[in-house]
Amino acid sequence: MTTASEPLLQIRDLNIEFFNGDTCETAVEHAFLDLYPGETLALVGESGSGKSVTAQSILQLLPRAHSRCSGSIQFAGENLLDIDTGTLRRIRGDRISMIFQEPMTSLNPLHSVQKQIGEVLALHRGLSGSAAEQRIIELLQLVGIQDASKRLNAFPHELSGGQRQRVMIAMALANEPEILIADEPTTALDVTVQRQILALLHELQQKLGMSILLISHDLNLVRHNAHRVAVMQQGKIVETDTTDNIFSSPKHPYTRMLINAEPSGFPVAPSDSSETLLQGENLRIWFPIKRGVLQRTVDHVKAVNDISFSLQQGETLGIVGESGSGKSTLGLALLRLQSSKGAIYFHDQPLHQLSQKALRPFRREMQIVFQDPFGSLSPRMTIADIIGEGLEVHGMQDEQQREQLIIKALEEVGLEPETRHRYPHEFSGGQRQRIAIARVMVLKPKLVILDEPTSALDRTVQSQIIDLLRNLQAHHNLSYIFISHDLAVVRAMSHRIMVMRNGTVVEEGSREQIFENPRHEYTQALLEAAF
C-alpha cells in the first residue's frame, strides 16, 4: 500500500434514496469513506446493508428515474455526482472499472468473449484488428483462462461460472484503471481460483498502484486481502479500521456478530439404516467439440469421466472442486436433466433405462435447489404459486389441501404463511433461498441436490440456511448431495466428500479423513487455499 496524505477517492455525507411513486426508502445514510492510492479497502456487511448501492453510486450506475444521491464523491478534483455524461463515460471502464457479482447477467449473451473485451479496448484505447485480438488473448491468459486463443469466439453460456467471472475481470483490467471496484469478485469461484484471482489483483495493484474497493461477505477473504475494512449495517457505516484491528478487537456489536458467523458444527448423524438410496456406475458426460464447415467432431470436453459412487439414506455427500470440474453437470445428470452414459439407480430402480414419462413419478422424490435463488424463482408468480406448482404437476388438484401444504412448507423453512401472497423481488437473498427450499420440501423428497445453495449469501445467512438444512435432514431423514466450492460450508454439512478435478474423482473419503489427512495433492491445495 502506498502511503499518501490525500485520498484518491473521497465519499462525503453520501445519502442514497430510492423512490417509487409516493414511497421513498433510504438505502445509504451519511456515509463517509476514503480510498487511498494503492490501498485495498473492504466494504462488508449483510445483504441489503447498502454495500453494492454505495459502489454503484460512484459511477452513477443507479437508475436515475428511481433514485436520488446527495453528498459528494470526489475523484481527480471533481464530484462524480455532478459531472456531465460525456466526462463520466470517459472515466467509466478506463480510470475507474467495476467487476460485478453475477457475470452471467453482466455479460451480453449474444456477443462473444472477443467482442465484449474488444469493445472496451476500442472505446478507450482505439485498438482494433490483430492488435486488439493480441491484447485480448494477453488479458485472458492474465486471468488464467486456459487455451485463451480458443476461447475468443466462445459465448457466456459456453463458459463455467468461474470462467465467466475471469472474463469480467479481464474486461475490468483491460485499460489498467486507477480504481477497481470489485463487487463480490470471487463469489462464483472455488477457493483455488479465488487465491489465483486475488493474487493477480494484488500483483496488478503493486504494478499499477491501483486502488481496490473490495465488496465481499467472505470475511476470510477480506482478512487476507484488505488493508482497511469499513462495516455497513442498514445503510450506515458503523465501524472503519485497519484489518488487523477489525478482526482482533472489533468495537461495534454488529462487527463482532459478523466475525462470529463462520459456518461451524457437524452434520446430522445418519440413521442406522444402511439402505443405499442412490448409486452411479461409470457415469460419463462428454461434450463434442465441432470444427469446420461440416461441423465435424474433432475432440470432446470430458465434463464427467467414468465416475462411480453411492449415497446412503440420510447421508450427505459433499462434492467439491474447481469451476468446470464437472460438479454441477454430474448433479444434473443424476436427475436425468442432462444426458449421460453409465448407470443410475434410485432405490434400485434403473433410472438410466426409463423414458421421461416413466421417470415422472420419481421426480417428486428427487429435487434440486439451485445456486441463484432469484434466477430460479419466477418473478411473475406469487410464492404460493411457486411452491404449489410441483404439487399441481404431480396430481394434487385439491386447492384447499394444496394451500395447507404450502403454509406448512413455509413454516418449516422459517417464513410467515402470510408471505405466500407476495412476489420474489420483495424478499432478501436469504429469504428467497428459503422459498426455494420450501418449493422442494413441499413434495417430501428423499433426495435433494444442493447446487451451491449458500454461495450467493452472506455468512450470517449462510449459517441460518445450514442450520435449516440440518434440521430438515434430521426431521425427514433426507439424503443430500451438497455441491459447493466453500469448504467451510461443506465441512459443516457433509458426512463424506468427493473431490473432483477435470471431470474425474481424485479423492473420496469421510469428512474427517479429507479435512484432517488429505492424500491427494489437489485436495491439499484446496484446503490450503480455503483455510
Short mmCIF file of C-alpha atoms in Angstrom, two decimals:
data_model
loop_
_atom_site.label_atom_id
_atom_site.label_comp_id
_atom_site.label_asym_id
_atom_site.label_seq_id
_atom_site.Cartn_x
_atom_site.Cartn_y
_atom_site.Cartn_z
CA MET A 1 0.00 0.00 0.00
CA THR A 2 1.27 3.43 -0.96
CA THR A 3 1.41 5.95 1.86
CA ALA A 4 -0.43 9.13 0.86
CA SER A 5 -1.88 12.07 2.74
CA GLU A 6 -4.64 12.64 0.18
CA PRO A 7 -7.25 10.02 -0.68
CA LEU A 8 -7.69 9.08 -4.33
CA LEU A 9 -11.45 8.80 -3.78
CA GLN A 10 -13.40 10.70 -1.12
CA ILE A 11 -17.02 9.93 -0.24
CA ARG A 12 -18.56 12.59 1.96
CA ASP A 13 -22.02 12.54 3.58
CA LEU A 14 -23.41 10.24 0.88
CA ASN A 15 -27.17 9.68 1.03
CA ILE A 16 -28.98 7.39 -1.43
CA GLU A 17 -32.76 7.16 -1.68
CA PHE A 18 -34.97 5.02 -3.87
CA PHE A 19 -38.49 6.14 -4.63
CA ASN A 20 -41.49 4.66 -6.36
CA GLY A 21 -44.49 6.94 -6.59
CA ASP A 22 -45.08 8.38 -3.14
CA THR A 23 -42.86 5.89 -1.27
CA CYS A 24 -39.23 6.67 -0.52
CA GLU A 25 -36.66 4.32 1.01
CA THR A 26 -33.25 5.37 2.31
CA ALA A 27 -30.59 2.83 1.24
CA VAL A 28 -27.45 4.71 2.39
CA GLU A 29 -27.33 7.35 5.10
CA HIS A 30 -24.48 9.83 5.81
CA ALA A 31 -21.69 7.57 4.50
CA PHE A 32 -18.06 8.71 4.72
CA LEU A 33 -15.24 6.74 3.03
CA ASP A 34 -11.67 7.39 1.92
CA LEU A 35 -9.80 5.22 -0.60
CA TYR A 36 -6.07 5.84 -0.80
CA PRO A 37 -3.69 5.14 -3.73
CA GLY A 38 -2.51 1.53 -3.77
CA GLU A 39 -4.91 0.53 -0.99
CA THR A 40 -7.47 -2.26 -0.77
CA LEU A 41 -10.47 -1.08 1.24
CA ALA A 42 -13.05 -3.77 2.02
CA LEU A 43 -16.71 -2.86 2.44
CA VAL A 44 -18.51 -5.62 4.38
CA GLY A 45 -21.98 -6.20 5.77
CA GLU A 46 -25.06 -8.35 5.33
CA SER A 47 -27.19 -8.45 2.17
CA GLY A 48 -29.21 -5.25 1.93
CA SER A 49 -26.81 -3.22 4.07
CA GLY A 50 -26.03 -0.82 1.20
CA LYS A 51 -22.60 -2.06 0.04
CA SER A 52 -23.32 -2.55 -3.66
CA VAL A 53 -25.53 0.55 -3.85
CA THR A 54 -22.67 2.64 -2.46
CA ALA A 55 -20.26 1.19 -5.03
CA GLN A 56 -22.65 1.69 -7.94
CA SER A 57 -23.21 5.33 -6.98
CA ILE A 58 -19.51 6.06 -7.62
CA LEU A 59 -20.00 5.57 -11.38
CA GLN A 60 -23.66 6.69 -11.34
CA LEU A 61 -24.92 3.23 -12.24
CA LEU A 62 -28.10 3.54 -10.19
CA PRO A 63 -31.38 4.12 -12.10
CA ARG A 64 -31.77 7.89 -12.23
CA ALA A 65 -35.54 7.73 -12.65
CA HIS A 66 -35.96 5.92 -9.33
CA SER A 67 -33.02 7.05 -7.17
CA ARG A 68 -31.52 10.20 -5.71
CA CYS A 69 -27.96 10.71 -4.45
CA SER A 70 -26.73 13.63 -2.37
CA GLY A 71 -23.39 14.48 -0.81
CA SER A 72 -20.15 14.25 -2.79
CA ILE A 73 -17.86 11.63 -4.34
CA GLN A 74 -14.57 13.36 -5.16
CA PHE A 75 -12.20 11.87 -7.78
CA ALA A 76 -9.50 13.74 -9.70
CA GLY A 77 -10.74 17.07 -8.37
CA GLU A 78 -14.34 16.56 -9.48
CA ASN A 79 -17.56 15.49 -7.82
CA LEU A 80 -18.66 12.39 -9.74
CA LEU A 81 -22.28 13.05 -8.75
CA ASP A 82 -22.26 16.37 -10.64
CA ILE A 83 -20.16 15.75 -13.78
CA ASP A 84 -21.69 15.57 -17.27
CA THR A 85 -22.39 12.28 -19.04
CA GLY A 86 -19.52 12.61 -21.52
CA THR A 87 -16.90 13.07 -18.81
CA LEU A 88 -18.39 10.19 -16.83
CA ARG A 89 -18.22 7.87 -19.85
CA ARG A 90 -14.53 8.66 -20.29
CA ILE A 91 -13.91 7.67 -16.66
CA ARG A 92 -16.04 4.51 -16.65
CA GLY A 93 -14.10 1.43 -17.71
CA ASP A 94 -10.91 3.46 -18.12
CA ARG A 95 -9.83 5.24 -14.93
CA ILE A 96 -12.43 3.50 -12.73
CA SER A 97 -13.58 -0.03 -13.57
CA MET A 98 -16.02 -2.38 -11.92
CA ILE A 99 -16.34 -6.14 -11.58
CA PHE A 100 -19.94 -7.16 -10.95
CA GLN A 101 -21.10 -10.01 -8.76
CA GLU A 102 -23.08 -12.01 -11.32
CA PRO A 103 -21.14 -12.38 -14.59
CA MET A 104 -23.93 -14.25 -16.42
CA THR A 105 -26.24 -11.22 -16.23
CA SER A 106 -23.39 -8.70 -16.71
CA LEU A 107 -22.05 -10.24 -19.92
CA ASN A 108 -24.02 -9.91 -23.16
CA PRO A 109 -25.33 -13.40 -24.05
CA LEU A 110 -25.35 -12.53 -27.78
CA HIS A 111 -21.70 -11.43 -28.02
CA SER A 112 -18.52 -13.50 -27.99
CA VAL A 113 -15.76 -13.06 -25.42
CA GLN A 114 -13.60 -11.34 -28.05
CA LYS A 115 -16.29 -8.82 -28.96
CA GLN A 116 -17.07 -7.89 -25.36
CA ILE A 117 -13.48 -7.30 -24.25
CA GLY A 118 -12.65 -5.72 -27.62
CA GLU A 119 -15.41 -3.15 -27.13
CA VAL A 120 -13.67 -1.80 -24.01
CA LEU A 121 -10.33 -1.58 -25.82
CA ALA A 122 -11.89 0.12 -28.84
CA LEU A 123 -13.75 2.75 -26.79
CA HIS A 124 -10.87 3.83 -24.58
CA ARG A 125 -7.70 2.79 -26.46
CA GLY A 126 -8.76 2.79 -30.10
CA LEU A 127 -7.47 -0.75 -30.58
CA SER A 128 -8.91 -2.96 -33.31
CA GLY A 129 -7.97 -5.86 -35.57
CA SER A 130 -4.97 -8.02 -34.76
CA ALA A 131 -3.64 -5.59 -32.12
CA ALA A 132 -6.92 -5.84 -30.17
CA GLU A 133 -7.01 -9.64 -30.58
CA GLN A 134 -3.49 -9.99 -29.23
CA ARG A 135 -4.32 -7.78 -26.24
CA ILE A 136 -7.50 -9.80 -25.55
CA ILE A 137 -5.50 -13.05 -25.56
CA GLU A 138 -2.99 -11.49 -23.16
CA LEU A 139 -5.78 -10.43 -20.81
CA LEU A 140 -7.43 -13.87 -20.88
CA GLN A 141 -4.09 -15.51 -20.14
CA LEU A 142 -3.51 -12.98 -17.37
CA VAL A 143 -6.71 -14.03 -15.58
CA GLY A 144 -5.97 -17.74 -16.02
CA ILE A 145 -8.22 -18.75 -18.93
CA GLN A 146 -6.70 -21.92 -20.41
CA ASP A 147 -6.33 -22.09 -24.20
CA ALA A 148 -7.17 -18.40 -24.37
CA SER A 149 -6.99 -18.19 -28.18
CA LYS A 150 -9.60 -20.96 -28.46
CA ARG A 151 -11.98 -19.09 -26.15
CA LEU A 152 -12.18 -15.90 -28.22
CA ASN A 153 -15.33 -16.98 -30.06
CA ALA A 154 -16.99 -18.55 -27.01
CA PHE A 155 -20.27 -17.12 -25.73
CA PRO A 156 -21.03 -16.67 -22.00
CA HIS A 157 -23.32 -19.73 -21.82
CA GLU A 158 -20.43 -21.89 -23.05
CA LEU A 159 -18.27 -20.97 -20.05
CA SER A 160 -18.42 -22.09 -16.44
CA GLY A 161 -19.27 -19.60 -13.69
CA GLY A 162 -15.61 -19.19 -12.80
CA GLN A 163 -14.60 -18.68 -16.41
CA ARG A 164 -17.29 -16.03 -16.88
CA GLN A 165 -16.03 -14.19 -13.82
CA ARG A 166 -12.49 -14.28 -15.21
CA VAL A 167 -13.75 -12.73 -18.45
CA MET A 168 -15.42 -9.97 -16.40
CA ILE A 169 -12.13 -9.32 -14.60
CA ALA A 170 -10.24 -9.23 -17.90
CA MET A 171 -12.68 -6.57 -19.17
CA ALA A 172 -12.29 -4.52 -16.00
CA LEU A 173 -8.49 -4.65 -16.12
CA ALA A 174 -8.18 -4.06 -19.88
CA ASN A 175 -7.27 -0.38 -19.53
CA GLU A 176 -5.27 -0.65 -16.30
CA PRO A 177 -7.60 1.53 -14.18
CA GLU A 178 -6.59 3.67 -11.20
CA ILE A 179 -9.52 2.33 -9.15
CA LEU A 180 -11.08 -1.11 -9.39
CA ILE A 181 -14.45 -1.62 -7.72
CA ALA A 182 -14.77 -5.36 -7.10
CA ASP A 183 -18.33 -6.28 -6.08
CA GLU A 184 -18.12 -9.86 -4.77
CA PRO A 185 -15.49 -10.68 -7.45
CA THR A 186 -14.91 -14.27 -6.30
CA THR A 187 -18.41 -15.40 -5.27
CA ALA A 188 -18.69 -17.76 -8.24
CA LEU A 189 -15.14 -19.09 -7.90
CA ASP A 190 -13.70 -22.03 -5.99
CA VAL A 191 -11.05 -21.42 -3.36
CA THR A 192 -8.00 -22.20 -5.52
CA VAL A 193 -9.21 -19.86 -8.26
CA GLN A 194 -10.08 -17.24 -5.63
CA ARG A 195 -6.48 -17.31 -4.49
CA GLN A 196 -5.20 -17.03 -8.07
CA ILE A 197 -7.52 -14.11 -8.90
CA LEU A 198 -6.73 -12.23 -5.71
CA ALA A 199 -3.00 -12.84 -6.20
CA LEU A 200 -3.43 -11.46 -9.72
CA LEU A 201 -5.26 -8.37 -8.45
CA HIS A 202 -2.57 -7.86 -5.80
CA GLU A 203 0.18 -8.17 -8.43
CA LEU A 204 -1.53 -5.64 -10.69
CA GLN A 205 -2.13 -3.37 -7.73
CA GLN A 206 1.60 -3.37 -6.96
CA LYS A 207 2.50 -2.84 -10.61
CA LEU A 208 -0.01 -0.06 -11.36
CA GLY A 209 -0.52 1.50 -7.94
CA MET A 210 -4.19 0.60 -8.40
CA SER A 211 -6.66 1.11 -5.57
CA ILE A 212 -9.31 -1.55 -4.92
CA LEU A 213 -12.70 -1.14 -3.28
CA LEU A 214 -13.50 -4.76 -2.38
CA ILE A 215 -17.10 -5.63 -1.54
CA SER A 216 -17.47 -9.07 -0.03
CA HIS A 217 -19.35 -11.17 2.51
CA ASP A 218 -16.40 -13.59 2.73
CA LEU A 219 -14.57 -12.39 5.84
CA ASN A 220 -11.78 -14.94 5.40
CA LEU A 221 -11.06 -13.38 2.01
CA VAL A 222 -11.23 -9.87 3.49
CA ARG A 223 -8.88 -10.77 6.34
CA HIS A 224 -6.14 -11.85 3.94
CA ASN A 225 -6.53 -9.23 1.22
CA ALA A 226 -7.63 -5.86 2.62
CA HIS A 227 -5.61 -3.10 4.27
CA ARG A 228 -8.64 -1.48 5.89
CA VAL A 229 -12.26 -2.52 6.46
CA ALA A 230 -15.47 -0.49 6.59
CA VAL A 231 -18.51 -2.23 8.09
CA MET A 232 -22.02 -1.32 6.89
CA GLN A 233 -25.29 -2.04 8.68
CA GLN A 234 -28.68 -0.89 7.38
CA GLY A 235 -27.17 1.80 5.17
CA LYS A 236 -24.78 3.22 7.78
CA ILE A 237 -21.04 2.72 8.17
CA VAL A 238 -20.76 1.63 11.79
CA GLU A 239 -17.03 0.99 12.00
CA THR A 240 -13.88 1.64 9.94
CA ASP A 241 -10.40 0.49 10.97
CA THR A 242 -7.34 -1.43 9.84
CA THR A 243 -7.97 -5.07 9.01
CA ASP A 244 -5.88 -6.27 11.95
CA ASN A 245 -7.86 -4.15 14.41
CA ILE A 246 -11.24 -5.15 12.96
CA PHE A 247 -10.52 -8.86 13.37
CA SER A 248 -8.55 -8.74 16.63
CA SER A 249 -10.57 -6.15 18.56
CA PRO A 250 -13.84 -5.17 16.82
CA LYS A 251 -15.61 -2.33 18.63
CA HIS A 252 -19.14 -2.42 17.24
CA PRO A 253 -21.50 -5.27 18.28
CA TYR A 254 -22.53 -5.78 14.64
CA THR A 255 -18.89 -6.25 13.58
CA ARG A 256 -18.44 -8.85 16.32
CA MET A 257 -21.59 -10.65 15.18
CA LEU A 258 -20.33 -10.81 11.57
CA ILE A 259 -16.94 -12.19 12.61
CA ASN A 260 -18.56 -14.89 14.76
CA ALA A 261 -20.89 -16.05 11.99
CA GLU A 262 -18.47 -18.51 10.30
CA PRO A 263 -20.10 -21.86 9.40
CA SER A 264 -19.43 -24.41 12.15
CA GLY A 265 -20.78 -27.55 13.73
CA PHE A 266 -21.20 -31.08 12.46
CA PRO A 267 -23.53 -32.84 10.02
CA VAL A 268 -26.60 -34.62 11.34
CA ALA A 269 -25.82 -38.19 12.40
CA PRO A 270 -27.31 -40.51 9.76
CA SER A 271 -29.76 -43.24 10.73
CA ASP A 272 -28.55 -46.76 11.46
CA SER A 273 -30.12 -47.96 8.22
CA SER A 274 -27.53 -48.89 5.63
CA GLU A 275 -30.00 -48.67 2.75
CA THR A 276 -28.45 -47.35 -0.45
CA LEU A 277 -30.66 -44.63 -1.92
CA LEU A 278 -28.68 -43.54 -4.99
CA GLN A 279 -25.94 -45.20 -6.98
CA GLY A 280 -23.98 -44.12 -10.04
CA GLU A 281 -21.84 -46.50 -12.05
CA ASN A 282 -19.26 -45.45 -14.67
CA LEU A 283 -21.03 -42.18 -15.42
CA ARG A 284 -19.70 -40.32 -18.43
CA ILE A 285 -20.71 -36.98 -19.97
CA TRP A 286 -18.67 -35.86 -22.95
CA PHE A 287 -19.50 -32.74 -24.96
CA PRO A 288 -18.31 -32.79 -28.61
CA ILE A 289 -16.07 -30.03 -29.97
CA LYS A 290 -17.00 -29.38 -33.59
CA ARG A 291 -14.93 -27.58 -36.20
CA GLY A 292 -15.11 -26.67 -39.85
CA VAL A 293 -17.90 -26.04 -42.33
CA LEU A 294 -19.25 -29.57 -41.87
CA GLN A 295 -19.02 -29.27 -38.07
CA ARG A 296 -17.09 -32.50 -37.64
CA THR A 297 -16.33 -33.64 -34.10
CA VAL A 298 -12.60 -33.12 -33.53
CA ASP A 299 -12.44 -33.64 -29.77
CA HIS A 300 -14.54 -33.83 -26.59
CA VAL A 301 -14.85 -31.85 -23.36
CA LYS A 302 -14.87 -34.63 -20.77
CA ALA A 303 -17.09 -32.94 -18.18
CA VAL A 304 -17.69 -36.19 -16.26
CA ASN A 305 -15.44 -39.14 -16.98
CA ASP A 306 -16.10 -42.60 -15.53
CA ILE A 307 -17.40 -41.70 -12.07
CA SER A 308 -18.95 -44.24 -9.68
CA PHE A 309 -20.35 -43.61 -6.18
CA SER A 310 -23.19 -44.48 -3.80
CA LEU A 311 -25.30 -42.47 -1.33
CA GLN A 312 -27.00 -43.87 1.76
CA GLN A 313 -30.40 -42.82 3.09
CA GLY A 314 -29.94 -39.87 5.48
CA GLU A 315 -26.37 -39.19 4.34
CA THR A 316 -24.80 -36.05 2.88
CA LEU A 317 -22.21 -36.41 0.14
CA GLY A 318 -20.23 -33.21 -0.42
CA ILE A 319 -18.81 -32.66 -3.92
CA VAL A 320 -16.01 -30.09 -4.21
CA GLY A 321 -13.67 -28.98 -6.97
CA GLU A 322 -12.79 -26.10 -9.25
CA SER A 323 -15.26 -24.36 -11.53
CA GLY A 324 -15.60 -26.51 -14.63
CA SER A 325 -14.59 -29.70 -12.79
CA GLY A 326 -17.98 -31.28 -13.57
CA LYS A 327 -19.73 -30.97 -10.18
CA SER A 328 -22.97 -29.35 -11.38
CA THR A 329 -23.01 -31.40 -14.59
CA LEU A 330 -22.87 -34.59 -12.51
CA GLY A 331 -25.72 -33.33 -10.31
CA LEU A 332 -27.94 -32.60 -13.32
CA ALA A 333 -27.15 -36.00 -14.83
CA LEU A 334 -28.22 -37.79 -11.64
CA LEU A 335 -31.65 -36.17 -12.01
CA ARG A 336 -31.74 -37.05 -15.71
CA LEU A 337 -31.73 -33.34 -16.56
CA GLN A 338 -28.51 -33.92 -18.53
CA SER A 339 -27.96 -36.87 -20.86
CA SER A 340 -25.19 -39.24 -19.80
CA LYS A 341 -23.76 -42.70 -20.29
CA GLY A 342 -23.49 -45.21 -17.48
CA ALA A 343 -25.96 -46.45 -14.89
CA ILE A 344 -28.03 -44.51 -12.31
CA TYR A 345 -30.01 -46.42 -9.69
CA PHE A 346 -32.52 -44.82 -7.30
CA HIS A 347 -33.97 -47.27 -4.77
CA ASP A 348 -32.53 -49.99 -7.04
CA GLN A 349 -34.61 -48.68 -9.96
CA PRO A 350 -32.52 -48.20 -13.15
CA LEU A 351 -33.30 -44.54 -13.97
CA HIS A 352 -30.97 -44.64 -16.99
CA GLN A 353 -33.32 -47.10 -18.69
CA LEU A 354 -36.54 -45.15 -18.11
CA SER A 355 -38.32 -42.84 -20.56
CA GLN A 356 -39.18 -39.31 -19.46
CA LYS A 357 -42.78 -40.40 -18.90
CA ALA A 358 -41.74 -43.38 -16.77
CA LEU A 359 -39.34 -41.14 -14.88
CA ARG A 360 -42.02 -38.63 -13.79
CA PRO A 361 -43.12 -40.49 -10.60
CA PHE A 362 -39.51 -40.40 -9.39
CA ARG A 363 -39.20 -36.64 -9.92
CA ARG A 364 -41.17 -35.97 -6.75
CA GLU A 365 -38.61 -37.85 -4.65
CA MET A 366 -35.56 -36.28 -6.35
CA GLN A 367 -35.33 -32.49 -6.11
CA ILE A 368 -32.74 -29.75 -6.60
CA VAL A 369 -32.01 -26.34 -5.04
CA PHE A 370 -30.07 -24.05 -7.39
CA GLN A 371 -27.26 -21.59 -6.70
CA ASP A 372 -29.10 -18.37 -7.56
CA PRO A 373 -32.39 -18.14 -5.64
CA PHE A 374 -33.53 -15.09 -7.58
CA GLY A 375 -32.89 -16.59 -11.01
CA SER A 376 -34.61 -19.87 -10.13
CA LEU A 377 -37.85 -18.24 -8.93
CA SER A 378 -40.29 -16.86 -11.50
CA PRO A 379 -40.73 -13.09 -10.92
CA ARG A 380 -44.28 -13.29 -12.29
CA MET A 381 -45.54 -15.88 -9.82
CA THR A 382 -46.52 -15.44 -6.17
CA ILE A 383 -44.73 -17.52 -3.55
CA ALA A 384 -47.83 -19.70 -3.19
CA ASP A 385 -47.83 -20.39 -6.95
CA ILE A 386 -44.10 -21.16 -6.95
CA ILE A 387 -44.29 -23.62 -4.06
CA GLY A 388 -47.59 -25.15 -5.17
CA GLU A 389 -46.59 -25.67 -8.80
CA GLY A 390 -44.89 -29.01 -8.05
CA LEU A 391 -47.93 -30.27 -6.17
CA GLU A 392 -50.15 -29.45 -9.14
CA VAL A 393 -47.76 -31.10 -11.60
CA HIS A 394 -47.77 -34.27 -9.52
CA GLY A 395 -51.53 -34.54 -9.43
CA MET A 396 -52.76 -32.71 -6.32
CA GLN A 397 -55.82 -30.86 -7.61
CA ASP A 398 -57.47 -30.08 -4.26
CA GLU A 399 -56.78 -26.34 -3.77
CA GLN A 400 -57.53 -26.30 -0.05
CA GLN A 401 -55.22 -29.22 0.67
CA ARG A 402 -52.55 -27.69 -1.56
CA GLU A 403 -52.71 -24.40 0.34
CA GLN A 404 -52.33 -26.17 3.69
CA LEU A 405 -49.19 -27.93 2.44
CA ILE A 406 -47.79 -24.60 1.16
CA ILE A 407 -48.39 -22.99 4.56
CA LYS A 408 -46.73 -25.92 6.33
CA ALA A 409 -43.71 -25.78 3.98
CA LEU A 410 -43.25 -22.04 4.61
CA GLU A 411 -43.44 -22.53 8.37
CA GLU A 412 -40.93 -25.36 8.15
CA VAL A 413 -38.34 -23.10 6.49
CA GLY A 414 -38.97 -20.25 8.94
CA LEU A 415 -41.20 -17.93 6.87
CA GLU A 416 -44.57 -16.48 7.80
CA PRO A 417 -47.53 -18.07 5.93
CA GLU A 418 -48.80 -14.58 5.02
CA THR A 419 -45.77 -14.12 2.75
CA ARG A 420 -47.24 -16.61 0.25
CA HIS A 421 -49.15 -13.81 -1.46
CA ARG A 422 -46.01 -11.79 -2.20
CA TYR A 423 -43.51 -11.96 -5.10
CA PRO A 424 -39.78 -12.96 -5.10
CA HIS A 425 -38.47 -9.39 -5.54
CA GLU A 426 -39.99 -8.47 -2.16
CA PHE A 427 -37.61 -10.80 -0.29
CA SER A 428 -33.93 -10.77 0.63
CA GLY A 429 -31.48 -13.29 -0.83
CA GLY A 430 -31.66 -15.50 2.25
CA GLN A 431 -35.45 -15.44 2.26
CA ARG A 432 -35.55 -16.33 -1.44
CA GLN A 433 -33.33 -19.34 -0.78
CA ARG A 434 -35.71 -20.42 1.99
CA ILE A 435 -38.54 -20.19 -0.56
CA ALA A 436 -36.55 -22.34 -2.99
CA ILE A 437 -36.06 -24.91 -0.22
CA ALA A 438 -39.78 -24.79 0.66
CA ARG A 439 -40.61 -25.47 -3.01
CA VAL A 440 -38.53 -28.65 -2.74
CA MET A 441 -39.71 -29.75 0.71
CA VAL A 442 -43.43 -29.46 -0.07
CA LEU A 443 -43.04 -32.57 -2.27
CA LYS A 444 -41.50 -34.58 0.58
CA PRO A 445 -38.46 -35.80 -1.38
CA LYS A 446 -35.96 -38.44 -0.29
CA LEU A 447 -33.02 -36.90 -2.20
CA VAL A 448 -32.15 -33.20 -2.53
CA ILE A 449 -29.25 -32.00 -4.68
CA LEU A 450 -27.98 -28.66 -3.35
CA ASP A 451 -26.01 -26.86 -6.05
CA GLU A 452 -24.05 -24.05 -4.36
CA PRO A 453 -27.10 -23.16 -2.21
CA THR A 454 -25.23 -20.67 0.01
CA SER A 455 -22.62 -19.09 -2.29
CA ALA A 456 -24.77 -16.02 -3.04
CA LEU A 457 -25.47 -15.41 0.67
CA ASP A 458 -23.52 -13.58 3.36
CA ARG A 459 -22.06 -15.53 6.27
CA THR A 460 -24.80 -14.81 8.80
CA VAL A 461 -27.48 -16.02 6.38
CA GLN A 462 -25.30 -18.98 5.35
CA SER A 463 -25.25 -20.16 8.96
CA GLN A 464 -29.05 -19.88 9.16
CA ILE A 465 -29.53 -21.87 5.93
CA ILE A 466 -27.08 -24.57 7.10
CA ASP A 467 -28.98 -24.92 10.39
CA LEU A 468 -32.25 -25.12 8.44
CA LEU A 469 -30.91 -27.84 6.12
CA ARG A 470 -29.59 -29.85 9.07
CA ASN A 471 -32.95 -29.65 10.85
CA LEU A 472 -34.83 -30.72 7.72
CA GLN A 473 -32.44 -33.62 7.21
CA ALA A 474 -32.88 -34.80 10.81
CA HIS A 475 -36.66 -34.47 10.68
CA HIS A 476 -37.21 -36.14 7.28
CA ASN A 477 -34.15 -38.45 7.07
CA LEU A 478 -33.17 -36.69 3.84
CA SER A 479 -30.18 -37.56 1.68
CA TYR A 480 -28.22 -34.59 0.32
CA ILE A 481 -25.70 -34.17 -2.46
CA PHE A 482 -24.07 -30.89 -1.47
CA ILE A 483 -22.16 -29.23 -4.33
CA SER A 484 -20.01 -26.29 -3.26
CA HIS A 485 -16.64 -24.60 -3.56
CA ASP A 486 -16.93 -23.26 0.02
CA LEU A 487 -15.06 -25.84 2.08
CA ALA A 488 -16.14 -24.36 5.42
CA VAL A 489 -19.78 -24.95 4.46
CA VAL A 490 -19.01 -28.44 3.09
CA ARG A 491 -17.27 -29.39 6.34
CA ALA A 492 -20.30 -28.28 8.36
CA MET A 493 -22.75 -30.27 6.22
CA SER A 494 -21.13 -33.43 4.80
CA HIS A 495 -20.56 -36.98 6.07
CA ARG A 496 -18.46 -37.97 3.06
CA ILE A 497 -16.67 -35.82 0.49
CA MET A 498 -15.81 -36.42 -3.17
CA VAL A 499 -13.12 -34.21 -4.72
CA MET A 500 -13.47 -33.63 -8.48
CA ARG A 501 -10.97 -32.28 -10.95
CA ASN A 502 -11.30 -32.14 -14.75
CA GLY A 503 -14.27 -34.49 -14.73
CA THR A 504 -12.73 -37.22 -12.57
CA VAL A 505 -12.76 -38.05 -8.85
CA VAL A 506 -9.24 -37.60 -7.46
CA GLU A 507 -10.11 -38.42 -3.84
CA GLU A 508 -13.08 -39.64 -1.84
CA GLY A 509 -13.37 -40.19 1.90
CA SER A 510 -15.04 -39.34 5.17
CA ARG A 511 -15.30 -35.74 6.35
CA GLU A 512 -12.59 -36.37 8.94
CA GLN A 513 -10.20 -38.05 6.52
CA ILE A 514 -10.49 -35.37 3.83
CA PHE A 515 -10.05 -32.42 6.20
CA GLU A 516 -7.53 -33.92 8.61
CA ASN A 517 -5.47 -36.23 6.40
CA PRO A 518 -5.94 -35.44 2.69
CA ARG A 519 -3.92 -37.74 0.45
CA HIS A 520 -4.09 -36.12 -2.98
CA GLU A 521 -2.03 -33.00 -3.67
CA TYR A 522 -5.04 -31.28 -5.27
CA THR A 523 -7.13 -31.80 -2.13
CA GLN A 524 -4.25 -30.44 -0.08
CA ALA A 525 -4.09 -27.37 -2.34
CA LEU A 526 -7.85 -26.78 -1.93
CA LEU A 527 -7.62 -26.92 1.86
CA GLU A 528 -4.56 -24.70 1.96
CA ALA A 529 -6.32 -22.07 -0.18
CA ALA A 530 -9.50 -22.22 1.93
CA PHE A 531 -8.02 -22.08 5.40
#
